Short mmCIF file of C-alpha atoms in Angstrom, two decimals:
data_model
loop_
_atom_site.label_atom_id
_atom_site.label_comp_id
_atom_site.label_asym_id
_atom_site.label_seq_id
_atom_site.Cartn_x
_atom_site.Cartn_y
_atom_site.Cartn_z
CA MET A 1 0.00 0.00 0.00
CA SER A 2 1.37 3.41 -0.96
CA LEU A 3 1.77 6.28 1.47
CA VAL A 4 -1.09 8.14 -0.21
CA ASP A 5 -3.28 5.05 0.19
CA GLU A 6 -2.40 5.00 3.90
CA PHE A 7 -3.41 8.65 4.15
CA GLU A 8 -6.82 8.00 2.56
CA PHE A 9 -7.92 5.89 5.51
CA GLY A 10 -6.67 8.34 8.13
CA LEU A 11 -3.98 8.19 10.82
CA ASP A 12 -3.93 8.16 14.61
CA ALA A 13 -2.95 11.83 14.55
CA PRO A 14 -2.96 14.52 11.88
CA ILE A 15 0.26 15.26 10.04
CA CYS A 16 -0.92 18.66 8.89
CA LEU A 17 -2.71 20.35 11.75
CA THR A 18 -3.55 24.02 11.33
CA TRP A 19 -4.28 25.94 14.51
CA GLU A 20 -5.72 29.41 14.17
CA LEU A 21 -4.87 31.08 17.47
CA THR A 22 -6.94 34.21 16.91
CA TYR A 23 -9.21 35.87 14.38
CA ALA A 24 -7.66 39.23 15.26
CA CYS A 25 -5.68 40.71 12.39
CA ASN A 26 -4.16 44.05 11.47
CA LEU A 27 -5.12 43.50 7.82
CA SER A 28 -8.29 42.49 5.99
CA CYS A 29 -7.26 40.52 2.90
CA VAL A 30 -9.98 40.20 0.32
CA HIS A 31 -9.47 36.43 0.06
CA CYS A 32 -8.95 35.60 3.75
CA LEU A 33 -9.97 31.98 4.19
CA SER A 34 -11.16 32.56 7.78
CA SER A 35 -12.77 36.00 7.29
CA SER A 36 -10.47 37.31 10.02
CA GLY A 37 -10.25 40.78 11.47
CA ARG A 38 -11.82 41.03 14.94
CA ARG A 39 -10.88 38.87 17.89
CA ASP A 40 -13.50 36.40 19.13
CA PRO A 41 -13.86 36.89 22.91
CA ARG A 42 -14.48 33.14 23.31
CA GLU A 43 -11.03 32.15 22.04
CA LEU A 44 -9.06 29.57 24.01
CA THR A 45 -7.26 30.89 27.06
CA THR A 46 -3.53 30.53 27.56
CA ALA A 47 -4.13 27.62 29.94
CA GLU A 48 -6.46 25.91 27.46
CA CYS A 49 -3.91 26.36 24.68
CA LYS A 50 -1.20 24.76 26.82
CA SER A 51 -3.49 21.86 27.65
CA LEU A 52 -4.12 21.38 23.94
CA ILE A 53 -0.37 21.39 23.28
CA ASP A 54 0.01 18.73 25.99
CA GLU A 55 -2.55 16.67 24.12
CA PHE A 56 -0.70 17.13 20.83
CA GLU A 57 2.45 15.89 22.55
CA ARG A 58 0.69 12.77 23.86
CA MET A 59 -0.71 12.08 20.38
CA GLN A 60 2.77 12.58 18.87
CA VAL A 61 1.68 15.44 16.64
CA PHE A 62 5.14 16.50 15.53
CA TYR A 63 4.27 20.02 14.42
CA VAL A 64 1.42 22.50 14.15
CA ASN A 65 0.84 25.16 11.52
CA ILE A 66 -0.18 28.23 13.46
CA GLY A 67 -2.15 30.94 11.70
CA GLY A 68 -5.11 33.22 12.19
CA GLY A 69 -5.87 36.03 11.84
CA GLU A 70 -2.42 37.33 12.59
CA PRO A 71 -1.19 35.00 15.33
CA THR A 72 1.65 37.22 16.51
CA VAL A 73 -0.74 39.90 17.79
CA ARG A 74 -2.02 37.54 20.46
CA PRO A 75 -0.26 38.68 23.67
CA ASP A 76 0.72 35.14 24.72
CA PHE A 77 1.94 34.08 21.26
CA TRP A 78 5.63 33.73 22.13
CA GLU A 79 4.79 32.05 25.43
CA LEU A 80 2.79 29.43 23.56
CA VAL A 81 5.52 28.96 20.95
CA ASP A 82 8.08 28.36 23.69
CA TYR A 83 5.74 25.98 25.50
CA ALA A 84 5.09 23.97 22.33
CA THR A 85 8.73 23.56 21.37
CA ALA A 86 9.62 22.65 24.97
CA HIS A 87 7.06 19.85 24.67
CA ARG A 88 8.43 18.50 21.37
CA VAL A 89 5.74 20.05 19.20
CA GLY A 90 7.31 22.03 16.40
CA VAL A 91 5.75 25.35 15.41
CA LYS A 92 5.38 26.69 11.90
CA PHE A 93 3.56 29.99 11.87
CA SER A 94 2.23 32.24 9.15
CA THR A 95 2.44 35.99 9.46
CA ASN A 96 2.05 39.16 7.45
CA GLY A 97 5.27 40.39 9.12
CA VAL A 98 3.79 42.97 11.47
CA LYS A 99 5.77 41.72 14.48
CA ILE A 100 8.96 40.52 12.77
CA THR A 101 11.44 43.07 14.11
CA PRO A 102 15.24 42.59 13.90
CA ALA A 103 15.23 41.31 17.50
CA VAL A 104 12.40 38.84 16.81
CA ALA A 105 14.16 37.67 13.65
CA ARG A 106 17.34 36.94 15.63
CA ARG A 107 15.31 34.99 18.17
CA LEU A 108 13.66 32.93 15.44
CA ALA A 109 16.98 32.25 13.72
CA GLY A 110 18.23 30.68 16.94
CA SER A 111 15.44 28.10 17.16
CA ASP A 112 15.59 24.68 15.51
CA TYR A 113 11.91 23.96 16.04
CA VAL A 114 10.23 27.09 14.69
CA ASP A 115 9.64 27.94 11.06
CA VAL A 116 8.18 31.13 9.62
CA GLN A 117 6.06 31.85 6.58
CA ILE A 118 5.59 35.36 5.24
CA SER A 119 2.43 35.97 3.21
CA LEU A 120 2.91 37.85 -0.07
CA ASP A 121 0.34 37.94 -2.88
CA GLY A 122 2.06 40.16 -5.39
CA ALA A 123 5.64 40.35 -6.62
CA THR A 124 5.07 44.09 -6.90
CA GLU A 125 3.60 46.51 -4.40
CA GLU A 126 0.71 47.39 -6.69
CA VAL A 127 -0.50 43.81 -7.17
CA ASN A 128 0.02 42.75 -3.55
CA ASP A 129 -1.53 45.76 -1.88
CA ALA A 130 -4.64 45.63 -4.06
CA VAL A 131 -5.46 42.32 -2.35
CA ARG A 132 -3.79 42.56 1.05
CA GLY A 133 -4.12 46.27 1.79
CA PRO A 134 -1.96 49.42 1.58
CA GLY A 135 1.49 49.03 3.13
CA SER A 136 1.33 45.23 3.35
CA TYR A 137 3.95 44.67 0.63
CA ARG A 138 6.55 46.83 2.33
CA MET A 139 5.75 45.24 5.70
CA ALA A 140 6.27 41.73 4.29
CA ILE A 141 9.49 42.66 2.50
CA GLY A 142 10.76 44.32 5.68
CA ALA A 143 10.14 41.10 7.61
CA MET A 144 12.05 39.13 4.97
CA GLU A 145 14.96 41.54 5.21
CA HIS A 146 15.07 41.13 8.98
CA LEU A 147 14.97 37.32 8.76
CA ALA A 148 17.67 37.22 6.10
CA ALA A 149 19.90 39.61 8.06
CA ALA A 150 19.49 37.41 11.15
CA GLY A 151 20.65 34.36 9.21
CA PHE A 152 17.30 32.57 9.12
CA ALA A 153 17.74 30.43 6.03
CA GLY A 154 14.85 28.69 4.35
CA PHE A 155 11.90 30.61 5.76
CA LYS A 156 8.87 30.41 3.51
CA ILE A 157 7.22 32.97 1.26
CA SER A 158 3.57 32.01 0.77
CA VAL A 159 1.73 33.12 -2.34
CA VAL A 160 -1.95 32.57 -3.10
CA VAL A 161 -2.03 32.28 -6.89
CA THR A 162 -4.59 34.65 -8.40
CA ARG A 163 -5.51 35.97 -11.81
CA GLN A 164 -3.58 39.12 -10.98
CA ASN A 165 -0.28 37.50 -9.93
CA ALA A 166 -0.22 34.28 -11.99
CA GLY A 167 2.15 35.95 -14.44
CA GLN A 168 4.64 36.81 -11.68
CA LEU A 169 5.86 33.32 -10.74
CA ASP A 170 9.43 33.93 -11.89
CA ALA A 171 9.46 37.22 -9.98
CA PHE A 172 8.23 35.49 -6.81
CA GLN A 173 11.01 32.91 -7.16
CA ALA A 174 13.53 35.73 -7.59
CA ILE A 175 12.33 37.32 -4.33
CA ALA A 176 12.70 33.98 -2.54
CA ASP A 177 16.21 33.55 -3.93
CA ARG A 178 17.15 37.08 -2.90
CA TYR A 179 16.35 36.43 0.75
CA GLY A 180 17.43 32.79 0.94
CA ALA A 181 13.81 31.69 1.35
CA GLN A 182 11.69 28.94 -0.16
CA LEU A 183 8.66 29.73 -2.28
CA ARG A 184 5.31 28.20 -1.42
CA LEU A 185 2.38 28.45 -3.81
CA THR A 186 -1.16 27.78 -2.71
CA ARG A 187 -4.47 27.65 -4.47
CA LEU A 188 -7.13 30.31 -4.11
CA ARG A 189 -10.23 28.68 -2.64
CA PRO A 190 -13.69 30.23 -2.44
CA SER A 191 -13.50 30.06 1.36
CA GLY A 192 -14.15 32.81 3.89
CA ARG A 193 -14.00 36.19 2.17
CA GLY A 194 -12.51 34.37 -0.81
CA ALA A 195 -16.03 33.23 -1.66
CA ASP A 196 -16.98 36.82 -2.44
CA VAL A 197 -14.07 37.44 -4.82
CA TRP A 198 -13.41 34.01 -6.29
CA ASP A 199 -15.05 34.78 -9.62
CA GLU A 200 -12.85 37.83 -10.01
CA LEU A 201 -9.58 36.45 -8.64
CA HIS A 202 -9.29 32.77 -9.52
CA PRO A 203 -6.89 32.04 -12.41
CA THR A 204 -8.24 31.57 -15.91
CA ALA A 205 -7.97 28.20 -17.66
CA GLU A 206 -5.01 29.50 -19.65
CA GLN A 207 -3.28 30.65 -16.48
CA GLN A 208 -3.88 27.27 -14.83
CA ARG A 209 -2.19 25.53 -17.74
CA ALA A 210 0.75 27.96 -17.53
CA LEU A 211 0.97 27.35 -13.77
CA TYR A 212 1.00 23.59 -14.34
CA ASP A 213 3.81 23.86 -16.88
CA TRP A 214 5.78 26.16 -14.54
CA LEU A 215 5.40 23.73 -11.64
CA LEU A 216 6.62 20.84 -13.79
CA LEU A 217 9.81 22.81 -14.37
CA HIS A 218 10.27 24.26 -10.90
CA GLY A 219 8.15 22.07 -8.62
CA GLU A 220 11.06 20.38 -6.84
CA ARG A 221 12.08 23.77 -5.44
CA VAL A 222 8.57 24.99 -4.65
CA LEU A 223 6.19 23.84 -1.91
CA THR A 224 2.59 23.29 -2.96
CA GLY A 225 1.14 20.75 -0.51
CA ASP A 226 -2.20 19.51 -1.80
CA SER A 227 -3.07 22.80 -3.49
CA PHE A 228 -2.85 21.79 -7.13
CA PHE A 229 -3.61 18.10 -7.40
CA HIS A 230 -6.62 19.05 -9.52
CA LEU A 231 -4.12 20.07 -12.23
CA ALA A 232 -2.88 16.49 -12.51
CA GLY A 233 -5.66 16.03 -15.05
CA TYR A 234 -3.34 17.63 -17.58
CA GLY A 235 -1.23 14.48 -17.52
CA GLU A 236 1.80 14.17 -15.27
CA ALA A 237 1.25 14.39 -11.50
CA LEU A 238 2.87 17.36 -9.80
CA PRO A 239 5.16 17.15 -6.77
CA GLY A 240 3.21 17.33 -3.54
CA LEU A 241 0.30 15.49 -1.97
CA ASN A 242 -2.08 14.41 -4.73
CA LEU A 243 -4.97 13.83 -2.38
CA CYS A 244 -7.60 15.76 -0.46
CA GLY A 245 -6.41 15.17 3.09
CA ALA A 246 -9.45 16.69 4.82
CA GLY A 247 -10.26 14.73 7.97
CA ARG A 248 -7.72 12.07 6.99
CA VAL A 249 -4.37 13.71 7.64
CA VAL A 250 -5.46 17.34 7.74
CA CYS A 251 -7.68 19.34 10.10
CA LEU A 252 -8.15 22.80 11.57
CA VAL A 253 -8.54 23.92 15.18
CA ASP A 254 -10.04 27.40 15.22
CA PRO A 255 -9.57 30.08 17.92
CA VAL A 256 -12.54 28.89 20.00
CA GLY A 257 -11.53 25.22 19.80
CA ASP A 258 -13.85 24.07 17.03
CA VAL A 259 -12.30 21.34 14.88
CA TYR A 260 -12.97 21.40 11.13
CA ALA A 261 -11.98 18.88 8.47
CA CYS A 262 -9.91 21.42 6.56
CA PRO A 263 -8.72 25.03 6.97
CA PHE A 264 -10.61 25.90 3.79
CA ALA A 265 -13.88 24.30 4.96
CA ILE A 266 -15.02 26.52 7.82
CA HIS A 267 -18.68 25.62 7.71
CA ASP A 268 -20.98 23.71 10.04
CA THR A 269 -21.10 20.90 7.48
CA PHE A 270 -17.43 20.17 8.16
CA LEU A 271 -17.42 20.81 11.92
CA ALA A 272 -16.34 17.63 13.73
CA GLY A 273 -16.41 18.78 17.36
CA ASN A 274 -14.68 21.02 19.89
CA VAL A 275 -11.52 20.48 21.92
CA ARG A 276 -13.36 21.72 25.04
CA GLY A 277 -15.64 18.68 24.93
CA ASP A 278 -15.18 15.36 26.73
CA GLY A 279 -12.16 13.55 25.38
CA GLY A 280 -10.65 16.72 23.96
CA PHE A 281 -9.04 16.87 20.54
CA ALA A 282 -8.06 13.20 20.50
CA ARG A 283 -11.67 12.03 20.68
CA VAL A 284 -12.72 14.44 17.93
CA TRP A 285 -9.91 13.29 15.66
CA ARG A 286 -10.32 9.59 16.28
CA GLU A 287 -14.04 9.14 16.88
CA SER A 288 -16.05 11.95 15.29
CA GLU A 289 -18.76 10.86 12.90
CA LEU A 290 -17.59 13.34 10.25
CA PHE A 291 -13.99 12.18 10.17
CA THR A 292 -15.04 8.53 10.20
CA ARG A 293 -17.20 9.21 7.16
CA LEU A 294 -14.44 11.09 5.32
CA ARG A 295 -12.03 8.19 5.87
CA ALA A 296 -14.42 5.66 4.36
CA PRO A 297 -14.14 4.83 0.64
CA GLN A 298 -15.50 7.77 -1.34
CA SER A 299 -17.62 7.85 -4.46
CA GLY A 300 -16.25 9.97 -7.26
CA GLY A 301 -19.64 10.29 -8.90
CA ALA A 302 -19.56 11.02 -12.59
CA CYS A 303 -15.86 11.90 -12.33
CA THR A 304 -14.92 8.22 -12.00
CA SER A 305 -15.60 7.73 -15.70
CA CYS A 306 -12.95 10.34 -16.56
CA SER A 307 -9.49 9.10 -17.50
CA ALA A 308 -7.95 11.74 -15.22
CA TYR A 309 -9.82 10.70 -12.07
CA ASP A 310 -7.03 8.56 -10.61
CA ALA A 311 -4.74 11.58 -10.86
CA CYS A 312 -6.97 14.45 -9.72
CA ARG A 313 -9.27 12.43 -7.38
CA GLY A 314 -12.15 14.74 -8.27
CA GLY A 315 -10.47 17.86 -6.92
CA CYS A 316 -10.91 20.02 -3.82
CA MET A 317 -13.84 19.40 -1.46
CA ALA A 318 -13.95 22.99 -0.20
CA ALA A 319 -13.78 24.47 -3.70
CA LYS A 320 -16.76 22.38 -4.75
CA PHE A 321 -18.82 23.07 -1.66
CA PHE A 322 -18.48 26.86 -1.63
CA THR A 323 -19.23 27.16 -5.35
CA GLY A 324 -22.44 25.16 -4.95
CA LEU A 325 -21.22 21.94 -6.59
CA PRO A 326 -21.86 18.47 -5.14
CA LEU A 327 -18.96 16.86 -3.29
CA ASP A 328 -18.94 13.95 -5.74
CA GLY A 329 -19.00 16.34 -8.69
CA PRO A 330 -16.12 17.92 -10.61
CA ASP A 331 -13.77 20.51 -9.21
CA PRO A 332 -14.89 24.01 -10.29
CA GLU A 333 -11.49 24.42 -11.97
CA CYS A 334 -11.50 20.97 -13.59
CA VAL A 335 -8.92 21.06 -16.38
CA ARG A 336 -11.21 19.01 -18.62
CA GLY A 337 -13.83 21.76 -18.49
CA GLN A 338 -16.39 19.77 -16.52
CA GLY A 339 -16.32 22.24 -13.63
CA ALA A 340 -17.28 25.14 -15.85
CA ILE A 341 -20.19 23.14 -17.23
CA ALA A 342 -21.35 22.22 -13.73
CA LEU A 343 -21.03 25.81 -12.50
CA SER A 344 -23.31 26.98 -15.30
CA THR A 345 -26.14 25.00 -13.69
CA VAL A 346 -25.72 26.47 -10.19
CA VAL A 347 -28.48 28.91 -9.30
CA ALA A 348 -27.07 32.34 -8.44
CA GLY A 349 -26.91 32.87 -4.69
CA SER A 350 -27.51 29.20 -3.85
CA ALA A 351 -23.92 28.30 -2.91
CA PRO A 352 -23.37 27.82 0.84
CA LYS A 353 -21.88 30.74 2.75
CA PRO A 354 -19.05 30.43 5.29
CA SER A 355 -20.42 29.94 8.80
CA LEU A 356 -18.27 32.61 10.46
CA ASP A 357 -17.27 36.18 9.71
CA HIS A 358 -14.91 38.16 11.94
CA SER A 359 -14.16 40.83 9.33
CA HIS A 360 -13.44 44.36 10.44
CA ARG A 361 -16.53 46.52 10.68
CA THR A 362 -16.74 48.87 7.74
CA ALA A 363 -19.71 50.95 8.87
CA PRO A 364 -18.99 54.17 10.80
CA VAL A 365 -19.11 53.85 14.59
CA PRO A 366 -21.51 56.46 16.05
CA VAL A 367 -19.63 59.02 18.12
CA THR A 368 -21.19 61.20 20.82
CA ILE A 369 -19.68 63.66 23.28
CA ALA A 370 -20.06 61.10 26.06
CA ARG A 371 -18.91 58.20 23.93
CA ARG A 372 -19.12 54.80 25.61
CA PRO A 373 -16.18 52.41 25.26
CA PRO A 374 -16.82 49.31 23.13
CA GLN A 375 -17.84 46.12 24.92
CA HIS A 376 -14.65 44.51 23.70
CA ALA A 377 -11.63 46.54 22.67
CA CYS A 378 -11.00 44.19 19.78
CA ASN A 379 -14.34 45.16 18.23
CA GLU A 380 -12.59 48.34 17.13
CA SER A 381 -8.99 47.18 16.83
CA PRO A 382 -7.76 43.57 16.87
CA LEU A 383 -4.45 44.79 18.26
CA ALA A 384 -5.93 46.49 21.32
CA SER A 385 -3.85 45.92 24.45
CA SER A 386 -1.06 44.32 22.45
CA VAL A 387 0.47 47.19 20.44
CA SER A 388 0.87 50.91 20.65
CA PRO A 389 -2.18 53.14 20.03
CA ALA A 390 -0.63 54.42 16.80
CA LEU A 391 -0.23 50.96 15.35
CA ALA A 392 -3.64 49.89 16.57
CA ALA A 393 -5.21 52.83 14.80
CA SER A 394 -3.42 51.92 11.59
CA ALA A 395 -5.01 48.47 11.71
CA ARG A 396 -8.45 49.79 10.84
CA PRO A 397 -9.42 48.89 7.30
CA THR A 398 -8.81 51.19 4.37
CA LEU A 399 -10.94 50.64 1.30
CA THR A 400 -9.55 50.49 -2.18
CA PRO A 401 -11.28 50.48 -5.57
CA THR A 402 -8.38 48.76 -7.32
CA LEU A 403 -10.14 45.47 -8.03
CA GLY A 404 -13.67 46.78 -8.36
CA PRO A 405 -16.63 47.45 -6.06
CA ALA A 406 -16.95 43.86 -4.93
CA LEU A 407 -13.59 44.09 -3.15
CA ALA A 408 -14.07 47.44 -1.45
CA PRO A 409 -15.32 46.14 1.92
CA THR A 410 -12.38 43.80 2.52
CA LEU A 411 -8.59 44.06 2.41
CA GLY A 412 -5.90 41.94 4.07
CA PRO A 413 -4.15 38.55 4.72
CA ALA A 414 -5.03 34.94 4.14
CA LEU A 415 -2.94 33.00 6.59
CA ALA A 416 -2.25 29.41 5.86
CA PRO A 417 0.07 26.78 7.12
CA THR A 418 3.73 26.47 6.38
CA THR A 419 6.27 23.68 6.02
CA ARG A 420 9.82 23.03 7.14
CA PRO A 421 11.42 19.58 6.93
CA ALA A 422 13.25 19.85 10.23
CA LEU A 423 11.24 17.61 12.49
CA ALA A 424 11.26 13.82 12.42
CA PRO A 425 7.69 12.55 12.29
CA THR A 426 6.42 10.04 14.80
CA THR A 427 2.78 9.83 13.76
CA GLY A 428 1.94 6.24 12.94
CA PRO A 429 4.16 3.35 11.87
CA ALA A 430 3.79 3.94 8.15
CA LEU A 431 5.25 7.40 8.46
CA THR A 432 8.40 6.71 10.46
CA ALA A 433 10.64 5.90 7.55
CA THR A 434 9.05 7.82 4.75
CA ALA A 435 7.04 10.81 5.86
CA GLY A 436 9.99 13.08 6.61
CA SER A 437 10.91 13.65 2.99
CA THR A 438 7.42 13.33 1.55
CA LEU A 439 5.70 15.66 3.99
CA ALA A 440 8.40 18.28 3.83
CA ALA A 441 7.49 18.79 0.22
CA SER A 442 3.79 18.27 0.49
CA ALA A 443 1.54 17.84 3.47
CA GLY A 444 2.49 20.97 5.32
CA SER A 445 0.63 23.14 2.84
CA VAL A 446 -3.08 22.77 2.68
#
């Protein structure tokens, strides 16, 4: 049985576990998969987070991908990072760079069990900032400069491939080479705020073909995880995990402890349980009805008659769900054109909406002479109590017309997991000898 076949039936512990520590974020990316912005007051406490890390250690989860929101704005972020690494749980966190100062970069460079991923969605300031917000390009580049100067080799630069930046792949690779980093490309999914802009941002069919050809040439140097297995329908399989790992080897723990099958599937349909319940995370992972069902043999529906099915496996579950397609139907970006045909039959407005939205408020806040303070400081600024007033004020969203009216209400980062092949896996017997090299190139990027 191949390693991918082992993955299909699930493992005793996830090998790609994304943990969103907070929904608070200083940006408001138009395609943010978790619709982040404002902190949820119900998020796990420091003590609960440490208990969860203890559980990860007992389950032999060898690393977690920490994201958000912007995880570094949580006041106990570094405390939790130190606690995790002290308990043999490696940390790989995604950031827009807001907290990566020269001193922080030196600290990170001195750790063997922490990896960093900087989010960048344009090789130029104009392209990046149209999606992530004004000033975000310079902030990300500044973080890269600090990491490179500190001697942190091999940090990741994460790019969500869009219609606007698909022609900049060589330029992204040049930026990675300049700073001694590794490029990571991920697929745009119609998840979170991405559902609102997917039609406008997702690559065209021609761009997908060009991306496929580029990855065939450069894929051994570039991390992709399971982002582009739907492109395998063109012929040759790409490097990476050619499998939807949702609920099998992949899951998400959100800031309030809810466990979802996939970071891109934040919807009640894919909610398996909560770590605060009896049995904690281990019971959710090993016994939940949802995950048990996902690990059972799946029907590919009409796709099974396609000659490309064994390669593409029918595509991405989240991409289908949030575009209104059946889970046993074609991927909306099917390279054989079946997705486009299926999408033409979807009734406008009928596609499911993400269950949660923590986006920054865009409506004016009424002000009176005797103005009352907000119930929660983070309702006005996600950085309240954790940064200076000047920086907190700058976190409030600025609208831009660059990509059209549909994008005006939302600007900022999509934080996703990261990968670094430094930690020896211990999750399940089948992984001991093989997963180190395979997962370094694949499963850390969902």
